[in-house]
């Protein structure tokens, strides 16, 4: 039973951090046998480093898009309505961003498209959670951007495009790993459809 748990743990960690399962398993076995293990015992391959760097970039881009979409939905009912019409809660990354999105969608539905970020942040109990939640609502970009509705509409739509494309790319990668060719084709079709969707959004925002 311990061996099975160890195997499941190693597979989970290796998949999550894009590292070699065999090498990581060796380190875990050494640790279990009482052998001292240091960072020098494992050196990521070039491909692993490349994958990890790619993950970091995608996560940063996703967070930037989520932050702008949520923040501007507070500033404008037009953007809040657009967000709810074109994205679902599951389009946001797991954890606090997804929880905040779920709370925001419900609050907007109850309050006619108006959001109160303070009440959303206060939903979380710990100071650390509240700090992460409050960081999703930043008004600096809104305040600094020129007061041109078309410019803001484009920035909002591009953030939505970025989030949709990141989600679709991750879905396609998972489908490819699983050998699900049908889902891969669906993702390729969805990729083309995103451009049409964004153009439609821009047109509606301009009305």
mmCIF file of N, CA, C and O in Angstrom, residues 34-108:
data_model
loop_
_atom_site.group_PDB
_atom_site.id
_atom_site.type_symbol
_atom_site.label_atom_id
_atom_site.label_comp_id
_atom_site.label_asym_id
_atom_site.label_seq_id
_atom_site.Cartn_x
_atom_site.Cartn_y
_atom_site.Cartn_z
ATOM 1 N N UNK A 34 16.454 6.846 3.923
ATOM 2 C CA UNK A 34 17.255 7.575 4.901
ATOM 3 C C UNK A 34 18.488 8.217 4.327
ATOM 4 O O UNK A 34 19.366 8.673 5.063
ATOM 5 N N UNK A 35 18.576 8.274 2.987
ATOM 6 C CA UNK A 35 19.733 8.886 2.345
ATOM 7 C C UNK A 35 19.497 10.386 2.223
ATOM 8 O O UNK A 35 18.417 10.823 1.832
ATOM 9 N N UNK A 36 20.520 11.182 2.574
ATOM 10 C CA UNK A 36 20.390 12.627 2.465
ATOM 11 C C UNK A 36 20.284 13.026 0.998
ATOM 12 O O UNK A 36 21.079 12.596 0.157
ATOM 13 N N UNK A 37 19.304 13.858 0.691
ATOM 14 C CA UNK A 37 19.063 14.294 -0.686
ATOM 15 C C UNK A 37 19.144 15.806 -0.742
ATOM 16 O O UNK A 37 18.550 16.503 0.086
ATOM 17 N N UNK A 38 19.903 16.321 -1.687
ATOM 18 C CA UNK A 38 20.021 17.766 -1.871
ATOM 19 C C UNK A 38 19.564 18.127 -3.268
ATOM 20 O O UNK A 38 19.318 17.264 -4.110
ATOM 21 N N UNK A 39 19.474 19.446 -3.555
ATOM 22 C CA UNK A 39 19.054 19.892 -4.874
ATOM 23 C C UNK A 39 20.029 19.435 -5.956
ATOM 24 O O UNK A 39 19.667 19.289 -7.107
ATOM 25 N N UNK A 40 21.306 19.206 -5.557
ATOM 26 C CA UNK A 40 22.309 18.791 -6.531
ATOM 27 C C UNK A 40 22.052 17.383 -7.047
ATOM 28 O O UNK A 40 22.611 16.971 -8.052
ATOM 29 N N UNK A 41 21.239 16.615 -6.315
ATOM 30 C CA UNK A 41 20.969 15.241 -6.723
ATOM 31 C C UNK A 41 20.057 15.175 -7.943
ATOM 32 O O UNK A 41 19.892 14.122 -8.539
ATOM 33 N N UNK A 42 19.448 16.306 -8.259
ATOM 34 C CA UNK A 42 18.560 16.296 -9.425
ATOM 35 C C UNK A 42 18.760 17.563 -10.240
ATOM 36 O O UNK A 42 18.621 18.667 -9.730
ATOM 37 N N UNK A 43 19.098 17.397 -11.469
ATOM 38 C CA UNK A 43 19.272 18.521 -12.381
ATOM 39 C C UNK A 43 18.263 18.398 -13.505
ATOM 40 O O UNK A 43 18.292 17.423 -14.258
ATOM 41 N N UNK A 44 17.355 19.350 -13.640
ATOM 42 C CA UNK A 44 16.335 19.275 -14.696
ATOM 43 C C UNK A 44 16.990 19.249 -16.074
ATOM 44 O O UNK A 44 18.024 19.866 -16.299
ATOM 45 N N UNK A 45 16.382 18.537 -16.986
ATOM 46 C CA UNK A 45 16.867 18.511 -18.355
ATOM 47 C C UNK A 45 16.513 19.826 -19.032
ATOM 48 O O UNK A 45 15.697 20.611 -18.531
ATOM 49 N N UNK A 46 17.114 20.059 -20.205
ATOM 50 C CA UNK A 46 16.833 21.292 -20.940
ATOM 51 C C UNK A 46 15.358 21.387 -21.310
ATOM 52 O O UNK A 46 14.754 22.460 -21.232
ATOM 53 N N UNK A 47 14.773 20.258 -21.690
ATOM 54 C CA UNK A 47 13.349 20.254 -22.056
ATOM 55 C C UNK A 47 12.470 20.556 -20.854
ATOM 56 O O UNK A 47 11.450 21.235 -20.966
ATOM 57 N N UNK A 48 12.866 20.027 -19.684
ATOM 58 C CA UNK A 48 12.083 20.283 -18.468
ATOM 59 C C UNK A 48 12.144 21.752 -18.086
ATOM 60 O O UNK A 48 11.143 22.351 -17.692
ATOM 61 N N UNK A 49 13.325 22.349 -18.205
ATOM 62 C CA UNK A 49 13.469 23.770 -17.898
ATOM 63 C C UNK A 49 12.629 24.601 -18.860
ATOM 64 O O UNK A 49 11.944 25.542 -18.467
ATOM 65 N N UNK A 50 12.659 24.215 -20.149
ATOM 66 C CA UNK A 50 11.879 24.927 -21.158
ATOM 67 C C UNK A 50 10.392 24.841 -20.863
ATOM 68 O O UNK A 50 9.656 25.824 -20.962
ATOM 69 N N UNK A 51 9.922 23.636 -20.479
ATOM 70 C CA UNK A 51 8.512 23.453 -20.160
ATOM 71 C C UNK A 51 8.112 24.274 -18.941
ATOM 72 O O UNK A 51 7.054 24.891 -18.901
ATOM 73 N N UNK A 52 8.978 24.263 -17.905
ATOM 74 C CA UNK A 52 8.668 25.006 -16.688
ATOM 75 C C UNK A 52 8.614 26.502 -16.966
ATOM 76 O O UNK A 52 7.747 27.211 -16.452
ATOM 77 N N UNK A 53 9.550 27.004 -17.763
ATOM 78 C CA UNK A 53 9.542 28.425 -18.115
ATOM 79 C C UNK A 53 8.283 28.781 -18.895
ATOM 80 O O UNK A 53 7.702 29.845 -18.705
ATOM 81 N N UNK A 54 7.871 27.880 -19.777
ATOM 82 C CA UNK A 54 6.649 28.104 -20.551
ATOM 83 C C UNK A 54 5.435 28.158 -19.635
ATOM 84 O O UNK A 54 4.538 28.991 -19.816
ATOM 85 N N UNK A 55 5.413 27.273 -18.626
ATOM 86 C CA UNK A 55 4.311 27.261 -17.653
ATOM 87 C C UNK A 55 4.257 28.581 -16.905
ATOM 88 O O UNK A 55 3.183 29.147 -16.674
ATOM 89 N N UNK A 56 5.423 29.093 -16.511
ATOM 90 C CA UNK A 56 5.485 30.348 -15.753
ATOM 91 C C UNK A 56 4.941 31.499 -16.590
ATOM 92 O O UNK A 56 4.170 32.329 -16.106
ATOM 93 N N UNK A 57 5.336 31.550 -17.861
ATOM 94 C CA UNK A 57 4.872 32.613 -18.754
ATOM 95 C C UNK A 57 3.365 32.539 -18.937
ATOM 96 O O UNK A 57 2.666 33.554 -18.848
ATOM 97 N N UNK A 58 2.839 31.327 -19.177
ATOM 98 C CA UNK A 58 1.402 31.159 -19.365
ATOM 99 C C UNK A 58 0.628 31.555 -18.123
ATOM 100 O O UNK A 58 -0.415 32.212 -18.204
ATOM 101 N N UNK A 59 1.124 31.151 -16.954
ATOM 102 C CA UNK A 59 0.443 31.495 -15.708
ATOM 103 C C UNK A 59 0.436 32.998 -15.481
ATOM 104 O O UNK A 59 -0.556 33.555 -14.993
ATOM 105 N N UNK A 60 1.548 33.655 -15.833
ATOM 106 C CA UNK A 60 1.615 35.109 -15.668
ATOM 107 C C UNK A 60 0.648 35.795 -16.618
ATOM 108 O O UNK A 60 -0.064 36.730 -16.240
ATOM 109 N N UNK A 61 0.607 35.339 -17.866
ATOM 110 C CA UNK A 61 -0.307 35.926 -18.846
ATOM 111 C C UNK A 61 -1.759 35.690 -18.454
ATOM 112 O O UNK A 61 -2.604 36.567 -18.619
ATOM 113 N N UNK A 62 -2.036 34.503 -17.933
ATOM 114 C CA UNK A 62 -3.401 34.190 -17.499
ATOM 115 C C UNK A 62 -3.813 35.114 -16.361
ATOM 116 O O UNK A 62 -4.918 35.672 -16.349
ATOM 117 N N UNK A 63 -2.925 35.290 -15.388
ATOM 118 C CA UNK A 63 -3.234 36.132 -14.238
ATOM 119 C C UNK A 63 -3.450 37.581 -14.663
ATOM 120 O O UNK A 63 -4.368 38.247 -14.164
ATOM 121 N N UNK A 64 -2.625 38.074 -15.582
ATOM 122 C CA UNK A 64 -2.784 39.451 -16.059
ATOM 123 C C UNK A 64 -4.135 39.636 -16.735
ATOM 124 O O UNK A 64 -4.807 40.656 -16.538
ATOM 125 N N UNK A 65 -4.531 38.646 -17.526
ATOM 126 C CA UNK A 65 -5.822 38.730 -18.218
ATOM 127 C C UNK A 65 -6.971 38.675 -17.218
ATOM 128 O O UNK A 65 -7.932 39.455 -17.315
ATOM 129 N N UNK A 66 -6.894 37.753 -16.270
ATOM 130 C CA UNK A 66 -7.957 37.627 -15.266
ATOM 131 C C UNK A 66 -8.077 38.899 -14.438
ATOM 132 O O UNK A 66 -9.190 39.344 -14.119
ATOM 133 N N UNK A 67 -6.938 39.483 -14.087
ATOM 134 C CA UNK A 67 -6.943 40.699 -13.271
ATOM 135 C C UNK A 67 -7.628 41.846 -14.009
ATOM 136 O O UNK A 67 -8.455 42.566 -13.432
ATOM 137 N N UNK A 68 -7.292 42.022 -15.278
ATOM 138 C CA UNK A 68 -7.908 43.116 -16.038
ATOM 139 C C UNK A 68 -9.405 42.885 -16.225
ATOM 140 O O UNK A 68 -10.208 43.804 -16.036
ATOM 141 N N UNK A 69 -9.783 41.665 -16.558
ATOM 142 C CA UNK A 69 -11.201 41.367 -16.796
ATOM 143 C C UNK A 69 -12.034 41.600 -15.543
ATOM 144 O O UNK A 69 -13.125 42.197 -15.608
ATOM 145 N N UNK A 70 -11.550 41.138 -14.404
ATOM 146 C CA UNK A 70 -12.299 41.308 -13.153
ATOM 147 C C UNK A 70 -12.305 42.759 -12.697
ATOM 148 O O UNK A 70 -13.342 43.290 -12.276
ATOM 149 N N UNK A 71 -11.150 43.424 -12.791
ATOM 150 C CA UNK A 71 -11.043 44.813 -12.340
ATOM 151 C C UNK A 71 -11.936 45.740 -13.153
ATOM 152 O O UNK A 71 -12.641 46.594 -12.608
ATOM 153 N N UNK A 72 -11.919 45.555 -14.460
ATOM 154 C CA UNK A 72 -12.709 46.441 -15.310
ATOM 155 C C UNK A 72 -14.191 46.119 -15.246
ATOM 156 O O UNK A 72 -15.025 46.966 -15.534
ATOM 157 N N UNK A 73 -14.519 44.909 -14.847
ATOM 158 C CA UNK A 73 -15.933 44.567 -14.651
ATOM 159 C C UNK A 73 -16.500 45.301 -13.451
ATOM 160 O O UNK A 73 -17.708 45.534 -13.358
ATOM 161 N N UNK A 74 -15.621 45.679 -12.531
ATOM 162 C CA UNK A 74 -16.037 46.489 -11.382
ATOM 163 C C UNK A 74 -16.285 47.929 -11.839
ATOM 164 O O UNK A 74 -17.229 48.591 -11.396
ATOM 165 N N UNK A 75 -15.437 48.414 -12.734
ATOM 166 C CA UNK A 75 -15.509 49.802 -13.178
ATOM 167 C C UNK A 75 -16.665 50.075 -14.130
ATOM 168 O O UNK A 75 -17.173 51.190 -14.199
ATOM 169 N N UNK A 76 -17.089 49.047 -14.877
ATOM 170 C CA UNK A 76 -18.111 49.268 -15.905
ATOM 171 C C UNK A 76 -19.083 48.102 -15.981
ATOM 172 O O UNK A 76 -18.664 46.952 -16.120
ATOM 173 N N UNK A 77 -20.355 48.390 -15.913
ATOM 174 C CA UNK A 77 -21.388 47.359 -16.045
ATOM 175 C C UNK A 77 -21.324 46.725 -17.427
ATOM 176 O O UNK A 77 -21.600 45.528 -17.590
ATOM 177 N N UNK A 78 -20.937 47.510 -18.423
ATOM 178 C CA UNK A 78 -20.837 46.995 -19.791
ATOM 179 C C UNK A 78 -19.845 45.842 -19.853
ATOM 180 O O UNK A 78 -20.106 44.796 -20.459
ATOM 181 N N UNK A 79 -18.731 46.020 -19.191
ATOM 182 C CA UNK A 79 -17.705 44.971 -19.193
ATOM 183 C C UNK A 79 -18.113 43.786 -18.328
ATOM 184 O O UNK A 79 -17.810 42.642 -18.640
ATOM 185 N N UNK A 80 -18.812 44.075 -17.256
ATOM 186 C CA UNK A 80 -19.287 43.002 -16.375
ATOM 187 C C UNK A 80 -20.268 42.104 -17.133
ATOM 188 O O UNK A 80 -20.184 40.873 -17.064
ATOM 189 N N UNK A 81 -21.186 42.729 -17.862
ATOM 190 C CA UNK A 81 -22.155 41.960 -18.644
ATOM 191 C C UNK A 81 -21.451 41.143 -19.732
ATOM 192 O O UNK A 81 -21.792 39.981 -19.975
ATOM 193 N N UNK A 82 -20.462 41.754 -20.361
ATOM 194 C CA UNK A 82 -19.713 41.074 -21.422
ATOM 195 C C UNK A 82 -18.960 39.866 -20.870
ATOM 196 O O UNK A 82 -18.926 38.801 -21.497
ATOM 197 N N UNK A 83 -18.389 40.042 -19.704
ATOM 198 C CA UNK A 83 -17.646 38.953 -19.063
ATOM 199 C C UNK A 83 -18.556 37.767 -18.781
ATOM 200 O O UNK A 83 -18.225 36.618 -19.094
ATOM 201 N N UNK A 84 -19.715 38.041 -18.219
ATOM 202 C CA UNK A 84 -20.647 36.971 -17.859
ATOM 203 C C UNK A 84 -21.236 36.275 -19.089
ATOM 204 O O UNK A 84 -21.536 35.086 -19.054
ATOM 205 N N UNK A 85 -21.373 37.025 -20.182
ATOM 206 C CA UNK A 85 -21.961 36.452 -21.397
ATOM 207 C C UNK A 85 -20.989 35.550 -22.160
ATOM 208 O O UNK A 85 -21.415 34.634 -22.871
ATOM 209 N N UNK A 86 -19.693 35.807 -22.004
ATOM 210 C CA UNK A 86 -18.724 35.123 -22.850
ATOM 211 C C UNK A 86 -17.768 34.177 -22.127
ATOM 212 O O UNK A 86 -17.078 33.398 -22.784
ATOM 213 N N UNK A 87 -17.732 34.248 -20.818
ATOM 214 C CA UNK A 87 -16.864 33.355 -20.057
ATOM 215 C C UNK A 87 -17.656 32.641 -18.973
ATOM 216 O O UNK A 87 -18.689 33.142 -18.521
ATOM 217 N N UNK A 88 -17.161 31.502 -18.569
ATOM 218 C CA UNK A 88 -17.754 30.783 -17.441
ATOM 219 C C UNK A 88 -16.762 30.797 -16.292
ATOM 220 O O UNK A 88 -15.583 31.163 -16.463
ATOM 221 N N UNK A 89 -17.213 30.408 -15.137
ATOM 222 C CA UNK A 89 -16.333 30.354 -13.962
ATOM 223 C C UNK A 89 -15.137 29.444 -14.230
ATOM 224 O O UNK A 89 -14.009 29.734 -13.820
ATOM 225 N N UNK A 90 -15.357 28.363 -14.956
ATOM 226 C CA UNK A 90 -14.293 27.395 -15.214
ATOM 227 C C UNK A 90 -13.217 27.917 -16.159
ATOM 228 O O UNK A 90 -12.179 27.266 -16.324
ATOM 229 N N UNK A 91 -13.464 29.071 -16.781
ATOM 230 C CA UNK A 91 -12.430 29.663 -17.624
ATOM 231 C C UNK A 91 -11.321 30.299 -16.791
ATOM 232 O O UNK A 91 -10.243 30.600 -17.317
ATOM 233 N N UNK A 92 -11.587 30.506 -15.513
ATOM 234 C CA UNK A 92 -10.584 31.082 -14.616
ATOM 235 C C UNK A 92 -9.797 29.942 -13.964
ATOM 236 O O UNK A 92 -10.317 28.851 -13.751
ATOM 237 N N UNK A 93 -8.541 30.240 -13.641
ATOM 238 C CA UNK A 93 -7.702 29.208 -13.067
ATOM 239 C C UNK A 93 -8.208 28.786 -11.695
ATOM 240 O O UNK A 93 -8.820 29.566 -10.964
ATOM 241 N N UNK A 94 -7.932 27.529 -11.358
ATOM 242 C CA UNK A 94 -8.403 26.963 -10.094
ATOM 243 C C UNK A 94 -7.846 27.756 -8.919
ATOM 244 O O UNK A 94 -6.785 28.351 -8.991
ATOM 245 N N UNK A 95 -8.579 27.734 -7.827
ATOM 246 C CA UNK A 95 -8.145 28.442 -6.632
ATOM 247 C C UNK A 95 -8.926 29.732 -6.453
ATOM 248 O O UNK A 95 -10.083 29.850 -6.864
ATOM 249 N N UNK A 96 -8.277 30.720 -5.873
ATOM 250 C CA UNK A 96 -8.945 31.971 -5.549
ATOM 251 C C UNK A 96 -9.485 32.702 -6.785
ATOM 252 O O UNK A 96 -10.611 33.230 -6.739
ATOM 253 N N UNK A 97 -8.755 32.753 -7.915
ATOM 254 C CA UNK A 97 -9.337 33.425 -9.098
ATOM 255 C C UNK A 97 -10.676 32.831 -9.516
ATOM 256 O O UNK A 97 -11.607 33.566 -9.845
ATOM 257 N N UNK A 98 -10.780 31.512 -9.489
ATOM 258 C CA UNK A 98 -12.037 30.876 -9.879
ATOM 259 C C UNK A 98 -13.121 31.131 -8.829
ATOM 260 O O UNK A 98 -14.294 31.334 -9.178
ATOM 261 N N UNK A 99 -12.740 31.115 -7.567
ATOM 262 C CA UNK A 99 -13.716 31.399 -6.507
ATOM 263 C C UNK A 99 -14.231 32.827 -6.631
ATOM 264 O O UNK A 99 -15.433 33.086 -6.501
ATOM 265 N N UNK A 100 -13.310 33.761 -6.862
ATOM 266 C CA UNK A 100 -13.688 35.162 -7.018
ATOM 267 C C UNK A 100 -14.625 35.334 -8.212
ATOM 268 O O UNK A 100 -15.637 36.046 -8.142
ATOM 269 N N UNK A 101 -14.308 34.668 -9.312
ATOM 270 C CA UNK A 101 -15.154 34.766 -10.502
ATOM 271 C C UNK A 101 -16.558 34.242 -10.206
ATOM 272 O O UNK A 101 -17.552 34.856 -10.606
ATOM 273 N N UNK A 102 -16.640 33.118 -9.505
ATOM 274 C CA UNK A 102 -17.937 32.558 -9.158
ATOM 275 C C UNK A 102 -18.745 33.500 -8.281
ATOM 276 O O UNK A 102 -19.950 33.709 -8.510
ATOM 277 N N UNK A 103 -18.080 34.075 -7.290
ATOM 278 C CA UNK A 103 -18.752 35.023 -6.403
ATOM 279 C C UNK A 103 -19.182 36.276 -7.165
ATOM 280 O O UNK A 103 -20.272 36.811 -6.953
ATOM 281 N N UNK A 104 -18.304 36.741 -8.061
ATOM 282 C CA UNK A 104 -18.603 37.950 -8.833
ATOM 283 C C UNK A 104 -19.795 37.730 -9.766
ATOM 284 O O UNK A 104 -20.664 38.595 -9.890
ATOM 285 N N UNK A 105 -19.849 36.584 -10.399
ATOM 286 C CA UNK A 105 -20.956 36.291 -11.302
ATOM 287 C C UNK A 105 -22.286 36.279 -10.543
ATOM 288 O O UNK A 105 -23.294 36.806 -11.014
ATOM 289 N N UNK A 106 -22.283 35.664 -9.370
ATOM 290 C CA UNK A 106 -23.506 35.591 -8.569
ATOM 291 C C UNK A 106 -23.907 36.978 -8.076
ATOM 292 O O UNK A 106 -25.089 37.340 -8.093
ATOM 293 N N UNK A 107 -22.910 37.755 -7.625
ATOM 294 C CA UNK A 107 -23.201 39.088 -7.125
ATOM 295 C C UNK A 107 -23.743 39.981 -8.236
ATOM 296 O O UNK A 107 -24.700 40.745 -8.026
ATOM 297 N N UNK A 108 -23.159 39.881 -9.419
ATOM 298 C CA UNK A 108 -23.619 40.693 -10.544
ATOM 299 C C UNK A 108 -25.051 40.339 -10.930
ATOM 300 O O UNK A 108 -25.855 41.206 -11.268
#
